[in-house]
PDB file of C-alpha atoms in Angstrom:
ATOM      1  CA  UNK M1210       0.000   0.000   0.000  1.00 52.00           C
ATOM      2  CA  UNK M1211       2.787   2.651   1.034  1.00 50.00           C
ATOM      3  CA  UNK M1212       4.862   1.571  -1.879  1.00 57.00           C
ATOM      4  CA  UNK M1213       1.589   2.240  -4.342  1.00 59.00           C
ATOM      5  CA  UNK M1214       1.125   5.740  -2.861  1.00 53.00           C
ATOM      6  CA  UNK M1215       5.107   6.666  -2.959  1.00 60.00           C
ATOM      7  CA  UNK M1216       5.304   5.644  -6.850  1.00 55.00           C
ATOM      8  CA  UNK M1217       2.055   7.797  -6.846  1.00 54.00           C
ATOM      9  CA  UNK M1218       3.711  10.915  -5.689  1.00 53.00           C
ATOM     10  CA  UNK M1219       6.813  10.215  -7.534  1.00 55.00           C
ATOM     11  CA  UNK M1220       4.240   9.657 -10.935  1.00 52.00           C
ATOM     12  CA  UNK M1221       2.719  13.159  -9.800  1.00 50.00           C
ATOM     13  CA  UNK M1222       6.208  14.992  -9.390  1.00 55.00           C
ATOM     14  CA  UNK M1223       6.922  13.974 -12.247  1.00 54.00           C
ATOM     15  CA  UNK M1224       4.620  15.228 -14.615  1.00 52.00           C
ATOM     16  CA  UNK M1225       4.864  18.544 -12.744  1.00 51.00           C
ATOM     17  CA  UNK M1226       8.370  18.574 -13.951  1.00 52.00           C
ATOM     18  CA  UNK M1227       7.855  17.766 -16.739  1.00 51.00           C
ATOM     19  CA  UNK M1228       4.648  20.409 -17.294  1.00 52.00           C
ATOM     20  CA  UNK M1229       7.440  23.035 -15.167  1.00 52.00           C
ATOM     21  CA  UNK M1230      10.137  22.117 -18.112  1.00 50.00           C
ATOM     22  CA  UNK M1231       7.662  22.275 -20.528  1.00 73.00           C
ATOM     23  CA  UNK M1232       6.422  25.965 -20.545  1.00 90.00           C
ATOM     24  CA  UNK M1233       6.999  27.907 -23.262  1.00 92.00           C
ATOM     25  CA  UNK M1234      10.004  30.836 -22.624  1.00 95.00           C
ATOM     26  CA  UNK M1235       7.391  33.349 -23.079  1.00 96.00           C
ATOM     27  CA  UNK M1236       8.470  36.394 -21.092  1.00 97.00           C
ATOM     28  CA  UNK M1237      12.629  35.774 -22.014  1.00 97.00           C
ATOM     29  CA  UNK M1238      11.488  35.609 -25.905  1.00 97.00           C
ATOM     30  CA  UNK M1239       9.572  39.211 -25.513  1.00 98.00           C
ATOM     31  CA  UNK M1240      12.617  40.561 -23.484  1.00 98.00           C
ATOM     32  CA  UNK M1241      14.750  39.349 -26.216  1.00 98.00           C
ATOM     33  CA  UNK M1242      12.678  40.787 -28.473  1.00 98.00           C
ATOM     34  CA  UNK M1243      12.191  43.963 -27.361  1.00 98.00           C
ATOM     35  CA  UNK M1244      16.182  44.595 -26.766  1.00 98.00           C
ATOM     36  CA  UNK M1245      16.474  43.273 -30.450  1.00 98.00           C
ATOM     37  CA  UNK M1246      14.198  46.451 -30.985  1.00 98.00           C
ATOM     38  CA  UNK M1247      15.839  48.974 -29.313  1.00 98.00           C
ATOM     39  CA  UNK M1248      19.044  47.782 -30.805  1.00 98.00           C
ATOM     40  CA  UNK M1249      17.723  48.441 -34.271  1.00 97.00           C
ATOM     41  CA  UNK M1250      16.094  51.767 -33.007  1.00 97.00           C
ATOM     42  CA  UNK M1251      19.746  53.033 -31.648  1.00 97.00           C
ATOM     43  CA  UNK M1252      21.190  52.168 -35.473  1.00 97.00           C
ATOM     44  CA  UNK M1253      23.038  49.454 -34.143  1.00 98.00           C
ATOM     45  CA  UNK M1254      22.721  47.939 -37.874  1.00 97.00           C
ATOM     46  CA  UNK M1255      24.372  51.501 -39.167  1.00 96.00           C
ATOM     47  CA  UNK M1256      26.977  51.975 -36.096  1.00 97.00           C
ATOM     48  CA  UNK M1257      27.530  48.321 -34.617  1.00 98.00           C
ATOM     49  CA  UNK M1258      26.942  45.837 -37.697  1.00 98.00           C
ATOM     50  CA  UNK M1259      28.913  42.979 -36.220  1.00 98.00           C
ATOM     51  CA  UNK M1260      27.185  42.988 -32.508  1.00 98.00           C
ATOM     52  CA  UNK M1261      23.574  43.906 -33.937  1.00 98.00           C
ATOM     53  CA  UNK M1262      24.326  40.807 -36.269  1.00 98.00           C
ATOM     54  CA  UNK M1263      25.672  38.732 -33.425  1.00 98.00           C
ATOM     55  CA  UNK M1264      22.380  39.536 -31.355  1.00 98.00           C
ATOM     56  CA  UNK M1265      20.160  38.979 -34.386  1.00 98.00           C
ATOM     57  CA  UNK M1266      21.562  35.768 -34.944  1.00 98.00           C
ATOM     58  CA  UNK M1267      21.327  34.420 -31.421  1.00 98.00           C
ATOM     59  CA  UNK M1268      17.846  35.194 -31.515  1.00 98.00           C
ATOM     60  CA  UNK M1269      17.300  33.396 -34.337  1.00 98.00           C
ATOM     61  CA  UNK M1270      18.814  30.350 -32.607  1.00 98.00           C
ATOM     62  CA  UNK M1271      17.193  30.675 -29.628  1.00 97.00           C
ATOM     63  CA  UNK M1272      13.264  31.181 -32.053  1.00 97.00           C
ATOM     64  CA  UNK M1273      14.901  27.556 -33.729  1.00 97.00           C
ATOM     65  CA  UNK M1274      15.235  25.845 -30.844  1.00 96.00           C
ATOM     66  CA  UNK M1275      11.849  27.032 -29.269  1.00 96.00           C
ATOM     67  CA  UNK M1276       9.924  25.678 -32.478  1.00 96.00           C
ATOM     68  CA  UNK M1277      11.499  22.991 -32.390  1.00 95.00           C
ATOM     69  CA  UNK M1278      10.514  22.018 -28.969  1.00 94.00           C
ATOM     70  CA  UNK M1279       6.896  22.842 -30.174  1.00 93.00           C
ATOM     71  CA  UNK M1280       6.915  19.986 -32.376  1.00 93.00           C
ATOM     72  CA  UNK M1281       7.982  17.456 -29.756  1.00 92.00           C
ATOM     73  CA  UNK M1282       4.651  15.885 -27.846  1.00 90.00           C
ATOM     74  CA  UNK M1283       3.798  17.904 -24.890  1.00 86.00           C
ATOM     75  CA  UNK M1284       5.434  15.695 -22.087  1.00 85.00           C
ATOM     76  CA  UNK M1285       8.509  15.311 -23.808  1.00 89.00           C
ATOM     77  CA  UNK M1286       9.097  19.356 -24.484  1.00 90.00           C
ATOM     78  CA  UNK M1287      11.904  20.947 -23.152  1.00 93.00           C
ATOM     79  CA  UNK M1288      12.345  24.433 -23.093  1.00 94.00           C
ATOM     80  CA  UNK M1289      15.112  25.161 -20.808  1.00 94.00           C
ATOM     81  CA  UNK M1290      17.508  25.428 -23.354  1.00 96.00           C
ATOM     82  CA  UNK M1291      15.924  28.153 -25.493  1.00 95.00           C
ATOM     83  CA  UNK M1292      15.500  30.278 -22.662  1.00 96.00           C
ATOM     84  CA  UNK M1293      18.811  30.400 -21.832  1.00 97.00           C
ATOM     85  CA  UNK M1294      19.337  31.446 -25.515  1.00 97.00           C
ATOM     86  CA  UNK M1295      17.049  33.891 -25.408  1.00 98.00           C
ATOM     87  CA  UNK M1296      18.311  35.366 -22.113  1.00 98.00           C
ATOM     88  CA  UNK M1297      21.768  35.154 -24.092  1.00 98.00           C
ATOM     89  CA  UNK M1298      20.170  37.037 -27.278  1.00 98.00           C
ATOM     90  CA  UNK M1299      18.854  39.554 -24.673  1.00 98.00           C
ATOM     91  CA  UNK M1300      22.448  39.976 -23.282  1.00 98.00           C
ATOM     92  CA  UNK M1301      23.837  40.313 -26.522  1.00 98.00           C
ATOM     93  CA  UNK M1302      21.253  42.845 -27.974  1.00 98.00           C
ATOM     94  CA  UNK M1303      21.672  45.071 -25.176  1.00 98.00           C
ATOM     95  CA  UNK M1304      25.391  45.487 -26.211  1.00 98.00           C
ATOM     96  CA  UNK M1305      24.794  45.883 -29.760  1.00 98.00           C
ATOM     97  CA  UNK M1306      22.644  49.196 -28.451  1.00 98.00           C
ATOM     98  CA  UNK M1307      25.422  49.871 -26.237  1.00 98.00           C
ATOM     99  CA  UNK M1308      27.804  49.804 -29.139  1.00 98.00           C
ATOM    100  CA  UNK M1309      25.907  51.650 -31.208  1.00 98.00           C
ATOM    101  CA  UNK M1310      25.872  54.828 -29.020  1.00 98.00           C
ATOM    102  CA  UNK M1311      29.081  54.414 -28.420  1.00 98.00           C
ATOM    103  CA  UNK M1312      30.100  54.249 -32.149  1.00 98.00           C
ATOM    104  CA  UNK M1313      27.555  57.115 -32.961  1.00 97.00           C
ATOM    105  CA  UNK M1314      28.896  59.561 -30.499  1.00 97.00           C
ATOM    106  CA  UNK M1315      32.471  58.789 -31.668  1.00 98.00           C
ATOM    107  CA  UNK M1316      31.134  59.502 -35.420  1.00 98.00           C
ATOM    108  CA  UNK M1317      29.291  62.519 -34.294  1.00 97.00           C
ATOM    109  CA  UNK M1318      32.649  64.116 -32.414  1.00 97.00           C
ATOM    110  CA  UNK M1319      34.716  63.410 -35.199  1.00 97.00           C
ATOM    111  CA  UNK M1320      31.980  64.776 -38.345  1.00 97.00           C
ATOM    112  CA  UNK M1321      31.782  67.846 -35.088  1.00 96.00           C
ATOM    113  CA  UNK M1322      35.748  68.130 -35.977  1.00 95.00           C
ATOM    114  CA  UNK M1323      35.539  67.975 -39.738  1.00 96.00           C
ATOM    115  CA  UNK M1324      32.738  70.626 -40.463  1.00 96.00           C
ATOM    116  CA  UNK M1325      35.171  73.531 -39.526  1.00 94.00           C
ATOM    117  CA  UNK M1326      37.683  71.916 -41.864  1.00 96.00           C
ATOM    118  CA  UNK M1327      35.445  71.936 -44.854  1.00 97.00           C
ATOM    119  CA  UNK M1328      34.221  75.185 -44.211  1.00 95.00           C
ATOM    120  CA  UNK M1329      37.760  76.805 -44.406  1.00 95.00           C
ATOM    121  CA  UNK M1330      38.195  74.193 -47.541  1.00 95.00           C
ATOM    122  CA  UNK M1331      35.306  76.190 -49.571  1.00 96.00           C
ATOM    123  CA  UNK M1332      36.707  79.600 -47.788  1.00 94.00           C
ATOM    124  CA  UNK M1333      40.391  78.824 -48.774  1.00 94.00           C
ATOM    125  CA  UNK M1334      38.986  78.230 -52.302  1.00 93.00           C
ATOM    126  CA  UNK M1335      36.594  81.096 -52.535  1.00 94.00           C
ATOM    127  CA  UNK M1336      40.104  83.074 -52.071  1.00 93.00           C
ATOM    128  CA  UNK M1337      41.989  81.699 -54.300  1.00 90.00           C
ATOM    129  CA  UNK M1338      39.422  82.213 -56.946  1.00 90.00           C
ATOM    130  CA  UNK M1339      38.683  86.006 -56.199  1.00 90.00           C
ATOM    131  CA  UNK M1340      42.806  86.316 -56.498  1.00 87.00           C
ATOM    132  CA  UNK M1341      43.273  84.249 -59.195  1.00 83.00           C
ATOM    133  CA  UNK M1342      44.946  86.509 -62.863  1.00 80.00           C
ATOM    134  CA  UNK M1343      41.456  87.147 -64.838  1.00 78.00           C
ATOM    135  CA  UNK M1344      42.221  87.203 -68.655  1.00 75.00           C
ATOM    136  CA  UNK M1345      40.503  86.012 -72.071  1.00 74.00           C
ATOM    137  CA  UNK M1346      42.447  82.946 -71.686  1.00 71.00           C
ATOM    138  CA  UNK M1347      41.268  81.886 -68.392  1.00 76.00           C
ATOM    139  CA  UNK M1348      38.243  83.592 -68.409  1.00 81.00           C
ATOM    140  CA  UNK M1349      36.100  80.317 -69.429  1.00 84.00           C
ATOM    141  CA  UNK M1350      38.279  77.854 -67.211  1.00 84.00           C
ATOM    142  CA  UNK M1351      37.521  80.332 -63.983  1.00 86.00           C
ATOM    143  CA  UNK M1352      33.773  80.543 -64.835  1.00 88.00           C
ATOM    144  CA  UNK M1353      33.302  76.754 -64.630  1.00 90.00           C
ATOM    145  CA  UNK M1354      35.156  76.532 -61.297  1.00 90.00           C
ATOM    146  CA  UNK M1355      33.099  79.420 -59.908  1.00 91.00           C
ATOM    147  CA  UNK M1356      30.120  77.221 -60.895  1.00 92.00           C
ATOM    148  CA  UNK M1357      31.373  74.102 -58.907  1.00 92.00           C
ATOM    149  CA  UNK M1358      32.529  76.590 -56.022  1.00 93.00           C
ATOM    150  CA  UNK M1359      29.078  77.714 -56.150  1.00 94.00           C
ATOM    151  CA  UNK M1360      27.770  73.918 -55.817  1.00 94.00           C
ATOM    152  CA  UNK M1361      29.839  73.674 -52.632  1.00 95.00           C
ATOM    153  CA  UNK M1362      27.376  75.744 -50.538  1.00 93.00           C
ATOM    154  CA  UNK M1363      24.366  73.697 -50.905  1.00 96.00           C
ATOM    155  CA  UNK M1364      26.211  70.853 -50.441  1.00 97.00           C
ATOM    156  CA  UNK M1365      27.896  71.991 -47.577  1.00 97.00           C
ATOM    157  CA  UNK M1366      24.123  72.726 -46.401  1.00 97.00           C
ATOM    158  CA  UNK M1367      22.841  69.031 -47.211  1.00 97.00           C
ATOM    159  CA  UNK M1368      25.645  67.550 -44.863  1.00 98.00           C
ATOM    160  CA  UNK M1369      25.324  70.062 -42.370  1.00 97.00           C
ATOM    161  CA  UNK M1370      21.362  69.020 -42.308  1.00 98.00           C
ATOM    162  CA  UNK M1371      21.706  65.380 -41.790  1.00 97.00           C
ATOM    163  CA  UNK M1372      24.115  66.579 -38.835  1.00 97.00           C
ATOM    164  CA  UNK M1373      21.794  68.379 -37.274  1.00 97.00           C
ATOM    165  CA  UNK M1374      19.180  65.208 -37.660  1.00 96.00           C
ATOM    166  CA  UNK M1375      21.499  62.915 -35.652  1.00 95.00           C
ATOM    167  CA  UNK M1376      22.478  61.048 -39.252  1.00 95.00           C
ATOM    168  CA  UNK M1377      26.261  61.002 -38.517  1.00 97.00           C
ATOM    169  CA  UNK M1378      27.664  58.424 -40.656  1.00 96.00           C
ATOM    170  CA  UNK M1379      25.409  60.300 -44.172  1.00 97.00           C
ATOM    171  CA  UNK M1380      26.673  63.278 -43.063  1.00 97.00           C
ATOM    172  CA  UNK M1381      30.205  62.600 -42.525  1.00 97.00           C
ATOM    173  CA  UNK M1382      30.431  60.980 -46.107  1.00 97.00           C
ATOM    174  CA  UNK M1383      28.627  63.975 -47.401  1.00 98.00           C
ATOM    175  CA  UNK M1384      31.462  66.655 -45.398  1.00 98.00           C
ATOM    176  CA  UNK M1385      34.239  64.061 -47.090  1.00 97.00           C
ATOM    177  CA  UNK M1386      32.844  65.106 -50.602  1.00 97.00           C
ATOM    178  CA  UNK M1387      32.682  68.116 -50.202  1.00 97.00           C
ATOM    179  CA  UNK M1388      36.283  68.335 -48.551  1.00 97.00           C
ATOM    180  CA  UNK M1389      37.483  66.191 -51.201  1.00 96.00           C
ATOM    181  CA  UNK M1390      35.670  68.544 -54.559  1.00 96.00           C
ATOM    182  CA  UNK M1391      36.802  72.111 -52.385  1.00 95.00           C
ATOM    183  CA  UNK M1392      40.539  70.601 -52.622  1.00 94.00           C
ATOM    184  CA  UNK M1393      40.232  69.637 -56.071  1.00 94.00           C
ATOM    185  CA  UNK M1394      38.821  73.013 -57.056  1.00 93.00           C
ATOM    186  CA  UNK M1395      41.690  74.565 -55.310  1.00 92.00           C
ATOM    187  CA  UNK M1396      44.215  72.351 -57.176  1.00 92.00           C
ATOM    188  CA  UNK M1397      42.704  73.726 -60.720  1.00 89.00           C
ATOM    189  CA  UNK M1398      42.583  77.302 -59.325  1.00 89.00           C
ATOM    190  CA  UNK M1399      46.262  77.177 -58.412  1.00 89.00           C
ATOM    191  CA  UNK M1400      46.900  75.381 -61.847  1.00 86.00           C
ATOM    192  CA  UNK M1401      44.990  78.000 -63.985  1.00 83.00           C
ATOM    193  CA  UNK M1402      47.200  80.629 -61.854  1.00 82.00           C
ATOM    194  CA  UNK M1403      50.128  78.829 -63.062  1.00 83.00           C
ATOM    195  CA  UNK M1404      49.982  78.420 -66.366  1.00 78.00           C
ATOM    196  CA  UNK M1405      48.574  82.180 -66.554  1.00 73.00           C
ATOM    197  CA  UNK M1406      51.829  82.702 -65.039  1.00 73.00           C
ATOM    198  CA  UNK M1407      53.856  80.883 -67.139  1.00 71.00           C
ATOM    199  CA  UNK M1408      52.041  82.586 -70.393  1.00 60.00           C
ATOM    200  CA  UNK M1409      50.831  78.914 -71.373  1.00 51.00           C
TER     201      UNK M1409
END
């Protein structure tokens, strides 16, 4: 009789561990979730590829695992593994946003540090060309720098925009092409000046 009753209890133990094991990881997979979120909402994808990627992928994994457990019959589910992955994913999405306002603040100091540069790129130009010999012979050459010059501006404007938006990494390829064209403007203007100089 007492050995019936203790297999009884052990039978009923049992299948509460088993229905305790078998619980979907419902609140970890929404916290995982939602970090995955706010890691895409701080740019991580922009700012920290290889983390966000990291975190995206153990999330995955950890979505794999839980499905698969959904196919198994009920007493034979486990989900104690996929929660722990989608704790990890959690972990790991949390320092893709970390890394991504890390990486954006280190993009927005240095763009910060370029603007002045470009600025004094289009101003150093802008000099150049308002000094530069004026003759019949260089008349035409100067008019179509002045007209990229002019482009400059707007430009300048465009980057300067997506700055002030929080876009760092659009704007800091925008500042480098403008950098880049003011340089190359003041290379012609200082070749035009040359070969007026030279009487070529």
């Amino acid at each position: 009789m007492f050995k019936r009753i203790s297999l009884a209890v052990v039978a009923l133990m049992l299948l509460a561990l088993f229905a305790g094991c078998s619980k979907p990881p419902e609140a970890e997979m929404q916290a995982a979730q939602s970090a995955l979120d706010a890691a895409r909402t701080a740019e991580a994808e922009q700012y920290a590829p290889a983390s966000y990627r990291t975190a995206m992928d153990s999330l995955n994994a950890a979505a794999a695992e839980k499905t698969t457990q959904d196919g198994k019959f009920a007493l034979f589910r486990s989900y104690g593994k996929s929660k722990e992955m989608y704790v990890r994913a959690q972990a790991l999405s949390e320092k893709a946003t970390a890394d991504a306002n890390t990486e954006k603040e280190r993009v927005k100091q240095e763009v910060m540090g370029m603007m002045a540069g470009v600025k004094a790129a289009i101003d150093s130009a802008t000099m150049a060309l308002d000094k530069a010999p004026k003759g019949k012979d260089t008349k035409a050459e100067l008019e179509l720098i002045k007209n990229d010059l002019a482009s400059l501006t707007p430009a300048y404007a465009d980057a300067e925009a997506d700055f002030n938006n929080g876009k760092y990494l659009s704007a800091k390829s925008k500042f480098e092409s403008v950098m880049q064209k003011a340089k190359s403007i003041s290379d012609e203007i200082a070749a035009a000046v040359a070969r007026k100089k030279g009487g070529k």
